[in-house]
Coordinates of C-alpha atoms and ligand atoms in Angstrom, one line a residue:
Chain A
M1 CA 61.3 -99.1 49.8
K2 CA 61.8 -95.4 50.7
K3 CA 64.5 -94.7 48.2
E4 CA 65.4 -96.0 44.8
L5 CA 68.6 -97.9 44.8
K6 CA 70.9 -98.0 41.8
I7 CA 72.3 -101.2 43.0
P8 CA 70.4 -104.1 44.6
R9 CA 70.3 -104.1 48.4
I10 CA 72.8 -106.1 50.3
K11 CA 72.3 -108.0 53.4
N12 CA 75.6 -107.6 55.1
G13 CA 78.7 -105.6 54.0
T14 CA 79.9 -102.1 53.4
V15 CA 78.7 -99.2 51.3
I16 CA 81.2 -96.5 50.5
D17 CA 79.1 -93.6 49.5
H18 CA 79.8 -90.0 48.3
I19 CA 83.1 -91.0 46.6
T20 CA 84.4 -88.1 44.4
A21 CA 82.9 -88.9 41.0
G22 CA 85.4 -90.9 38.9
N23 CA 87.5 -92.2 41.8
A24 CA 85.6 -95.4 42.5
I25 CA 88.2 -97.5 40.7
K26 CA 91.0 -95.9 42.9
V27 CA 89.1 -96.7 46.0
L28 CA 88.9 -100.3 44.9
H29 CA 92.6 -100.3 44.3
I30 CA 93.3 -99.0 47.8
L31 CA 91.1 -101.7 49.2
G32 CA 92.9 -104.3 47.3
I33 CA 89.8 -105.3 45.3
P34 CA 89.5 -107.4 43.3
K35 CA 93.1 -108.7 43.4
T36 CA 93.1 -109.9 47.0
S37 CA 89.5 -110.5 47.6
T38 CA 86.7 -112.8 46.5
F39 CA 83.9 -110.6 47.8
V40 CA 81.1 -109.5 45.5
V41 CA 81.6 -105.9 44.7
S42 CA 79.3 -103.5 42.8
V43 CA 80.2 -100.1 41.6
A44 CA 78.0 -97.2 40.5
M45 CA 79.7 -94.3 38.9
N46 CA 78.4 -90.7 38.2
V47 CA 75.3 -91.2 40.3
K48 CA 73.3 -88.0 40.6
S49 CA 73.1 -86.7 44.2
R50 CA 72.3 -83.5 46.1
M51 CA 75.9 -82.4 45.7
G52 CA 76.3 -83.2 42.0
K53 CA 77.8 -86.5 40.9
K54 CA 79.3 -89.2 43.0
D55 CA 80.5 -92.8 42.9
I56 CA 79.3 -95.6 45.2
V57 CA 81.0 -98.9 46.0
K58 CA 79.3 -101.8 47.7
V59 CA 81.1 -104.7 49.1
E60 CA 79.1 -107.7 50.2
N61 CA 80.0 -109.6 53.4
R62 CA 83.0 -107.5 54.2
E63 CA 83.0 -104.9 57.0
I64 CA 85.7 -102.4 56.1
D65 CA 88.3 -101.7 58.7
P66 CA 88.8 -98.1 59.8
K67 CA 92.5 -98.2 58.9
E68 CA 91.5 -98.4 55.3
V69 CA 89.2 -95.5 55.8
D70 CA 92.1 -93.1 56.2
K71 CA 93.6 -94.1 52.9
I72 CA 90.3 -93.5 51.1
A73 CA 90.2 -89.9 52.5
L74 CA 93.2 -89.1 50.3
I75 CA 91.3 -89.5 47.1
A76 CA 87.6 -89.3 48.3
P77 CA 87.6 -86.8 51.1
K78 CA 83.8 -86.6 51.4
A79 CA 83.2 -90.4 51.4
T80 CA 81.1 -92.1 54.0
I81 CA 81.6 -95.7 55.1
N82 CA 78.3 -97.4 55.9
I83 CA 78.4 -100.8 57.6
I84 CA 75.3 -102.8 56.6
R85 CA 74.0 -105.5 58.9
D86 CA 70.8 -107.2 58.0
Y87 CA 69.9 -104.7 55.3
E88 CA 70.2 -101.7 57.6
V89 CA 72.9 -99.1 58.0
A90 CA 74.4 -100.2 61.4
E91 CA 77.3 -97.9 61.5
K92 CA 78.4 -94.8 59.5
Y93 CA 81.8 -93.2 59.5
L94 CA 82.8 -90.1 57.8
V95 CA 86.3 -90.6 56.3
K96 CA 88.6 -88.2 58.0
L97 CA 92.0 -87.1 56.9
P98 CA 94.5 -87.8 59.6
D99 CA 97.1 -85.0 60.4
E100 CA 99.8 -87.5 59.4
I101 CA 99.7 -90.0 56.6
I102 CA 101.9 -93.0 57.4
G103 CA 102.8 -95.8 55.1
I104 CA 100.2 -95.0 52.4
V105 CA 101.9 -92.6 50.0
S106 CA 105.4 -92.9 48.7
C107 CA 107.7 -89.9 48.5
S108 CA 108.2 -88.5 45.0
N109 CA 111.7 -87.5 45.7
P110 CA 114.1 -90.3 44.5
T111 CA 116.8 -89.1 46.9
C112 CA 114.6 -88.9 49.9
V113 CA 115.9 -91.2 52.8
S114 CA 112.4 -92.7 53.1
N115 CA 112.9 -94.2 49.6
S116 CA 116.0 -96.1 50.6
R117 CA 116.2 -99.4 52.4
E118 CA 115.7 -97.9 55.9
P119 CA 113.4 -99.5 58.5
V120 CA 110.9 -96.6 58.3
K121 CA 107.5 -96.1 56.8
S122 CA 106.8 -93.2 54.5
R123 CA 105.4 -90.3 56.5
F124 CA 103.7 -87.1 55.4
K125 CA 102.2 -84.1 57.2
V126 CA 98.9 -82.8 55.9
I127 CA 99.5 -79.1 55.5
C128 CA 96.1 -78.3 53.8
K129 CA 93.0 -80.5 53.8
D130 CA 91.1 -78.7 51.0
P131 CA 92.7 -78.7 48.5
L132 CA 94.7 -81.6 49.8
R133 CA 98.4 -80.8 50.2
I134 CA 101.0 -83.0 52.0
I135 CA 104.7 -82.7 52.7
C136 CA 107.2 -85.4 53.4
Y137 CA 108.3 -85.6 57.0
Y138 CA 111.8 -86.5 55.9
C139 CA 112.7 -84.4 52.9
E140 CA 109.9 -81.8 53.2
R141 CA 109.0 -82.1 49.5
E142 CA 105.4 -81.9 48.3
P143 CA 104.4 -84.8 46.0
E144 CA 102.3 -83.5 43.1
D145 CA 100.1 -86.3 42.1
I146 CA 99.1 -87.9 45.4
S147 CA 96.6 -90.3 44.1
E148 CA 99.3 -91.8 41.7
R149 CA 101.7 -92.3 44.6
I150 CA 99.5 -94.6 46.8
I151 CA 101.5 -97.6 47.8
Chain B
M1 CA 116.0 -72.0 77.8
N2 CA 117.0 -75.6 77.8
F3 CA 118.5 -77.2 74.7
K4 CA 119.8 -80.4 76.4
G5 CA 119.1 -83.4 74.3
K6 CA 117.6 -81.3 71.5
D7 CA 118.3 -82.3 67.8
I8 CA 119.4 -79.6 65.4
I9 CA 117.9 -80.6 62.1
S10 CA 116.5 -77.5 60.4
I11 CA 116.6 -73.8 61.2
K12 CA 112.8 -73.9 60.9
D13 CA 112.6 -76.0 64.1
F14 CA 113.6 -72.9 66.1
S15 CA 111.8 -69.7 67.1
K16 CA 113.5 -66.4 66.8
K17 CA 113.9 -66.3 70.6
E18 CA 115.8 -69.6 70.5
I19 CA 118.0 -68.4 67.7
D20 CA 118.8 -65.2 69.6
Y21 CA 119.7 -67.3 72.6
I22 CA 122.1 -69.5 70.5
L23 CA 123.7 -66.5 69.0
E24 CA 124.3 -64.8 72.3
Y25 CA 125.7 -68.0 73.7
A26 CA 128.0 -68.3 70.7
K27 CA 129.4 -64.8 71.4
K28 CA 130.6 -66.1 74.8
M29 CA 132.4 -68.9 73.0
V30 CA 134.6 -66.6 70.9
P31 CA 137.6 -66.3 73.2
Y32 CA 137.5 -70.1 73.7
A33 CA 137.2 -70.6 69.9
K34 CA 140.3 -68.5 69.5
G35 CA 142.3 -70.4 72.1
E36 CA 142.6 -67.3 74.3
K37 CA 140.7 -69.1 77.1
Y38 CA 140.3 -72.8 77.9
T39 CA 137.4 -74.8 79.0
D40 CA 136.7 -78.4 79.9
A41 CA 132.9 -78.0 79.7
L42 CA 132.6 -81.2 77.6
K43 CA 135.3 -83.2 79.3
G44 CA 134.7 -86.9 79.0
K45 CA 132.1 -86.5 76.3
I46 CA 132.4 -88.1 72.8
L47 CA 131.2 -86.8 69.5
S48 CA 130.4 -89.2 66.6
S49 CA 131.3 -87.4 63.4
L50 CA 129.6 -89.3 60.6
F51 CA 130.4 -87.9 57.2
F52 CA 128.8 -90.0 54.5
E53 CA 129.7 -87.3 52.0
P54 CA 133.0 -85.4 51.8
S55 CA 133.3 -82.1 53.6
T56 CA 136.4 -80.3 54.8
R57 CA 135.2 -77.1 56.5
T58 CA 132.2 -78.4 58.3
R59 CA 133.8 -81.6 59.5
L60 CA 137.0 -80.0 60.7
S61 CA 135.2 -77.2 62.4
F62 CA 132.9 -79.6 64.3
E63 CA 135.8 -81.7 65.4
S64 CA 137.9 -78.6 66.4
S65 CA 134.9 -77.3 68.3
M66 CA 134.5 -80.5 70.2
N67 CA 138.3 -80.4 71.1
R68 CA 138.1 -76.7 72.1
L69 CA 135.4 -77.7 74.6
G70 CA 137.6 -80.5 76.1
G71 CA 135.7 -83.3 74.5
R72 CA 136.8 -85.9 71.9
S73 CA 135.5 -87.0 68.6
I74 CA 135.4 -90.3 66.7
G75 CA 134.0 -91.1 63.3
F76 CA 134.7 -91.2 59.6
A77 CA 135.1 -88.8 56.7
D78 CA 134.8 -91.4 54.0
P79 CA 131.8 -93.7 53.9
S80 CA 133.6 -96.2 51.7
A81 CA 135.4 -97.3 54.9
T82 CA 132.2 -98.1 56.7
S83 CA 129.7 -101.0 56.9
Q84 CA 127.2 -98.9 55.0
K85 CA 129.1 -100.1 52.0
K86 CA 128.3 -103.7 53.1
G87 CA 124.6 -102.7 53.0
E88 CA 124.0 -101.7 56.6
S89 CA 121.1 -99.3 57.0
L90 CA 121.7 -95.8 58.2
A91 CA 119.3 -96.6 61.1
D92 CA 121.7 -99.4 62.3
T93 CA 124.8 -97.2 62.0
I94 CA 123.1 -94.6 64.0
R95 CA 122.1 -97.1 66.8
M96 CA 125.8 -98.0 67.0
A97 CA 127.0 -94.4 67.1
D98 CA 124.4 -93.7 69.8
A99 CA 125.8 -96.5 71.9
Y100 CA 129.4 -95.2 71.5
S101 CA 129.0 -91.5 72.0
D102 CA 127.1 -88.6 73.5
I103 CA 126.4 -86.4 70.5
I104 CA 126.1 -87.3 66.8
V105 CA 126.9 -85.0 63.9
I106 CA 125.9 -86.3 60.4
R107 CA 126.4 -85.3 56.8
H108 CA 124.6 -87.5 54.3
P109 CA 123.7 -87.3 50.6
Q110 CA 120.0 -88.1 51.1
E111 CA 117.4 -85.6 52.1
G112 CA 115.8 -86.4 55.4
A113 CA 118.7 -88.5 56.6
A114 CA 119.3 -86.4 59.8
R115 CA 115.6 -86.5 60.6
L116 CA 115.8 -90.2 60.3
A117 CA 118.9 -90.4 62.4
A118 CA 117.3 -88.5 65.2
E119 CA 114.5 -91.1 65.3
F120 CA 117.0 -93.8 66.0
S121 CA 119.2 -92.0 68.5
E122 CA 118.8 -91.0 72.1
A123 CA 121.9 -88.8 71.8
P124 CA 121.2 -85.4 70.2
V125 CA 121.7 -85.3 66.4
L126 CA 123.2 -82.3 64.6
N127 CA 122.5 -82.1 60.9
A128 CA 125.7 -81.1 59.0
G129 CA 123.9 -81.2 55.6
D130 CA 121.4 -83.7 54.2
G131 CA 121.6 -83.7 50.4
A132 CA 119.7 -80.8 49.0
G133 CA 118.0 -80.4 52.4
H134 CA 119.1 -78.4 55.4
H135 CA 122.4 -77.2 56.8
P136 CA 121.3 -75.4 60.0
T137 CA 124.8 -74.9 61.5
Q138 CA 125.8 -73.0 58.3
C139 CA 122.7 -70.9 58.6
L140 CA 123.4 -70.1 62.2
L141 CA 127.0 -69.1 61.5
D142 CA 125.8 -66.9 58.7
L143 CA 123.3 -65.2 61.1
F144 CA 126.0 -65.0 63.7
T145 CA 128.3 -63.2 61.3
I146 CA 125.7 -60.6 60.4
F147 CA 124.7 -60.3 64.1
T148 CA 128.2 -59.6 65.3
E149 CA 129.2 -57.3 62.5
K150 CA 126.0 -55.3 62.3
K151 CA 124.8 -55.6 65.9
H152 CA 121.4 -56.8 64.7
I153 CA 120.0 -59.0 61.9
G154 CA 116.7 -57.3 60.9
K155 CA 116.9 -53.7 59.6
N156 CA 119.6 -54.7 57.1
N157 CA 119.3 -54.6 53.4
I158 CA 120.6 -58.0 52.3
V159 CA 121.4 -59.2 48.8
L160 CA 121.7 -62.9 48.1
L161 CA 123.6 -63.5 44.9
G162 CA 124.3 -66.5 42.6
D163 CA 122.8 -69.9 42.4
L164 CA 119.6 -69.4 44.4
K165 CA 117.9 -72.4 42.9
Y166 CA 120.2 -75.3 43.9
G167 CA 122.3 -73.6 46.6
R168 CA 121.0 -75.2 49.8
T169 CA 122.4 -72.6 52.2
V170 CA 120.5 -69.7 50.6
H171 CA 117.1 -71.3 51.1
S172 CA 117.2 -71.6 54.9
L173 CA 119.1 -68.3 55.1
A174 CA 116.4 -66.4 53.2
Y175 CA 113.8 -67.9 55.5
A176 CA 115.8 -67.0 58.7
L177 CA 116.5 -63.4 57.5
A178 CA 112.9 -62.9 56.7
L179 CA 112.1 -64.2 60.2
Y180 CA 114.2 -61.2 61.5
G181 CA 112.5 -58.8 59.1
A182 CA 115.5 -58.0 56.9
E183 CA 115.0 -56.4 53.5
L184 CA 115.9 -59.0 50.9
T185 CA 117.0 -58.8 47.3
F186 CA 117.6 -62.0 45.3
V187 CA 120.0 -61.6 42.4
S188 CA 120.5 -64.6 40.0
P189 CA 120.3 -65.5 36.4
A190 CA 116.7 -66.3 35.3
S191 CA 117.5 -70.0 35.2
L192 CA 118.7 -70.1 38.8
K193 CA 116.0 -68.1 40.5
M194 CA 115.0 -68.6 44.1
P195 CA 112.4 -71.3 44.2
K196 CA 108.8 -70.1 44.5
E197 CA 108.2 -71.9 47.8
V198 CA 111.1 -69.9 49.5
V199 CA 109.7 -66.6 48.2
E200 CA 106.3 -67.6 49.5
E201 CA 107.8 -68.4 52.9
C202 CA 109.3 -64.9 53.0
N203 CA 105.9 -63.4 52.1
E204 CA 104.2 -65.3 54.9
L205 CA 106.7 -63.7 57.3
G206 CA 105.8 -60.3 55.8
I207 CA 108.8 -59.8 53.6
E208 CA 108.5 -59.1 49.9
P209 CA 111.9 -59.9 48.4
I210 CA 113.0 -58.0 45.2
Q211 CA 114.0 -60.4 42.5
T212 CA 116.3 -59.3 39.7
S213 CA 119.2 -60.6 37.5
I214 CA 121.1 -57.3 37.6
L215 CA 123.7 -56.9 40.4
D216 CA 124.9 -53.4 40.0
K217 CA 121.7 -51.7 41.0
A218 CA 120.8 -54.2 43.7
V219 CA 124.1 -53.8 45.5
K220 CA 124.1 -50.0 45.8
D221 CA 122.1 -49.7 49.0
A222 CA 123.1 -53.1 50.4
D223 CA 124.4 -53.7 53.9
V224 CA 125.3 -57.3 53.3
L225 CA 126.1 -59.1 50.0
Y226 CA 126.0 -62.9 50.3
V227 CA 127.7 -64.5 47.4
T228 CA 127.3 -68.1 46.3
R229 CA 129.1 -70.2 43.7
I230 CA 127.5 -70.9 40.4
Q231 CA 128.4 -74.3 39.1
K232 CA 129.3 -74.8 35.5
E233 CA 127.2 -77.9 35.2
R234 CA 124.0 -75.8 35.6
F235 CA 124.5 -74.3 32.2
P236 CA 123.9 -75.7 28.8
D237 CA 127.1 -74.3 27.3
A238 CA 130.3 -72.6 28.4
E239 CA 129.5 -69.3 26.7
E240 CA 126.3 -68.8 28.7
Y241 CA 128.2 -69.8 31.9
N242 CA 131.0 -67.3 31.3
K243 CA 128.6 -64.5 30.6
V244 CA 126.8 -65.0 33.9
V245 CA 129.9 -65.5 35.9
G246 CA 131.5 -62.4 34.3
S247 CA 128.5 -60.2 35.1
Y248 CA 128.5 -61.3 38.8
K249 CA 132.1 -60.8 39.5
I250 CA 132.8 -59.0 42.8
D251 CA 135.9 -56.7 42.5
N252 CA 137.1 -53.4 43.8
K253 CA 135.5 -51.5 40.9
L254 CA 132.1 -52.8 41.8
L255 CA 132.8 -52.0 45.5
S256 CA 133.6 -48.4 44.7
T257 CA 129.8 -48.0 44.0
T258 CA 128.6 -49.5 47.2
K259 CA 128.2 -48.5 50.8
Q260 CA 131.4 -48.2 52.8
K261 CA 130.2 -50.6 55.4
L262 CA 128.9 -53.2 53.0
I263 CA 130.1 -56.7 54.1
I264 CA 130.6 -59.5 51.7
M265 CA 129.9 -63.1 52.8
H266 CA 130.5 -66.4 51.1
P267 CA 129.9 -69.9 52.4
L268 CA 133.2 -71.0 50.7
P269 CA 134.8 -72.6 48.8
R270 CA 134.9 -69.7 46.3
V271 CA 136.3 -70.1 42.8
T272 CA 136.2 -67.0 40.7
E273 CA 133.2 -65.1 42.0
I274 CA 135.2 -62.9 44.3
D275 CA 138.4 -61.3 43.0
P276 CA 141.3 -61.9 45.5
E277 CA 141.9 -58.1 45.6
V278 CA 138.7 -57.9 47.6
D279 CA 140.3 -60.0 50.4
Y280 CA 142.3 -57.0 51.5
T281 CA 139.4 -54.6 51.9
N282 CA 137.2 -54.1 54.9
H283 CA 134.3 -55.5 52.9
A284 CA 135.7 -59.0 53.0
L285 CA 134.0 -61.0 55.8
Y286 CA 134.2 -64.5 54.4
F287 CA 137.2 -65.7 56.3
K288 CA 135.8 -64.4 59.5
Q289 CA 132.6 -66.0 58.6
A290 CA 134.4 -69.4 58.2
F291 CA 136.0 -68.9 61.6
N292 CA 132.6 -68.2 63.1
G293 CA 131.7 -71.8 62.4
I294 CA 133.7 -72.6 65.5
P295 CA 132.0 -70.5 68.2
V296 CA 128.6 -71.3 66.7
R297 CA 129.2 -75.1 66.7
M298 CA 130.8 -74.9 70.1
A299 CA 127.7 -73.2 71.4
L300 CA 125.5 -75.9 69.9
L301 CA 127.6 -78.8 71.1
S302 CA 127.6 -77.3 74.6
L303 CA 123.9 -76.6 74.6
V304 CA 122.7 -80.0 73.4
S305 CA 125.0 -82.0 75.6
G306 CA 124.2 -79.9 78.7
G307 CA 128.0 -79.3 79.2
L308 CA 127.6 -75.5 79.7
L309 CA 130.4 -72.9 80.2
Ligands
ATP401 N1 70.9 -102.7 52.5 C1 71.6 -101.9 51.7 N2 72.1 -102.3 50.6 C2 72.8 -101.5 49.7 N3 72.9 -100.2 49.9 C3 72.4 -99.7 51.0 C4 71.7 -100.4 52.0 N4 71.3 -99.6 52.9 C5 71.7 -98.4 52.6 N5 72.4 -98.4 51.5 C6 73.1 -97.2 50.8 O1 74.1 -96.8 51.7 C7 74.1 -95.3 51.7 C8 73.9 -94.8 53.1 O2 72.5 -95.1 53.5 P1 71.7 -94.1 54.4 O3 70.3 -94.8 54.6 O4 72.5 -93.8 55.6 O5 71.5 -92.9 53.4 P2 71.4 -91.4 53.6 O6 70.5 -91.1 54.7 O7 71.3 -90.7 52.3 O8 72.9 -91.1 54.2 P3 74.0 -89.9 53.8 O9 73.5 -88.7 54.4 O10 75.3 -90.5 54.3 O11 73.9 -89.9 52.3 C9 73.2 -94.9 50.6 O12 73.9 -94.7 49.4 C10 72.2 -96.1 50.5 O13 71.7 -96.2 49.2
MG402 MG1 72.4 -90.0 50.7
ZN403 ZN1 110.6 -87.4 51.1

């Protein structure tokens, strides 16, 4: 083995690497783990890496769908998604913040039309990627604690 | 420039060139707005006037504008009489209005309502106020008033006075004036200061507004004084409110210290902030400003429907 692994190797599944240290639990929440899944998940937090500390999440037997990747970018902008097949990294995606974030974060303004019973999804424009700043397409307010407002 | 089918949701959706075009076009509407000339430019067209929140001035001026252009309007002024009360979504109400008319004007208590309406309508949507959000036709008529009185918008020293925190008209107006390069002074009690974001927007446009709570000095070199109403509810007690209102009262005594050509504007309704004695001076522009709602709204209705003069 070339590298020392903090967590045992998996045969098939997904490794989410380079998660902002401390945010692994939020990533799990976004992915609906463990509530809606029975997959085996291991988490390593505060792992030392070239760029300081990071968290890692490994999900066995589940290949994460790129749609969920966008959501992760909101709280872990540097994360990579590694699809593991037969012990090898078969695919690697860098999470990328989309220009618009649709249906993921709810607007913090209680009188925003997107919070009433209208047939629309919440919609935000990304106005700055680093540090992350978004504004509501409808009311143009900027929610402060984005990670707390994930639907 | 082609505005046919365009929604008018926020002043920020428009470039300076586009605003100039609208203002020039509105100038041509003045004789029609006064009833000196007649036009059937919008003959056969129907405006849906959907007021989910009470408004007198804005609603009447939109409906009058539509009539002056030879069109007709349908709609409601009281949402309690509509199916919204039965729980119908705004989206569905808009789909209906779209099917029944050629242009939609909407006033709604929720921020973003006009933006949402535009998503569900083929017909152009004009925002007549969305909660604490935008009110672009008010902004355009304010710009039109300055433009017609002073011949230009930039190069003026403009004072915005009153409730700059909650007053929705002053936010977009400050932005638009900065876009034209006007010199800005914001006068308000400390608790009702212009929001930081608005000041930053001005900065991005190269304008550094002066912020103060003292009116007397600010108004000395002003070309335009834009007064807004301060609501009693914004203050913890009556004494504090009376103090602020007293210090911002516009009367002839104050006007004896200002430029001869200073114009005073107010989005109306006013309560006590401008003494009625001022109405008889050349400074008072607020009634003319209210009239200007007609040519400006006529211009917009004509442009977005393609029924040109
Ligand atoms: N079979 C496996 N089981 C569990 N984890 C694995 C497996 N293969 C790779 N990993 C983990 O997946 C991540 C990506 O693996 P890779 O071999 O691409 O590492 P890398 O070259 O350091 O990539 P990067 O530059 O993205 O950090 C690492 O954290 C690695 O430990
Ligand atoms: Mg690595
Ligand atoms: Zn919103």
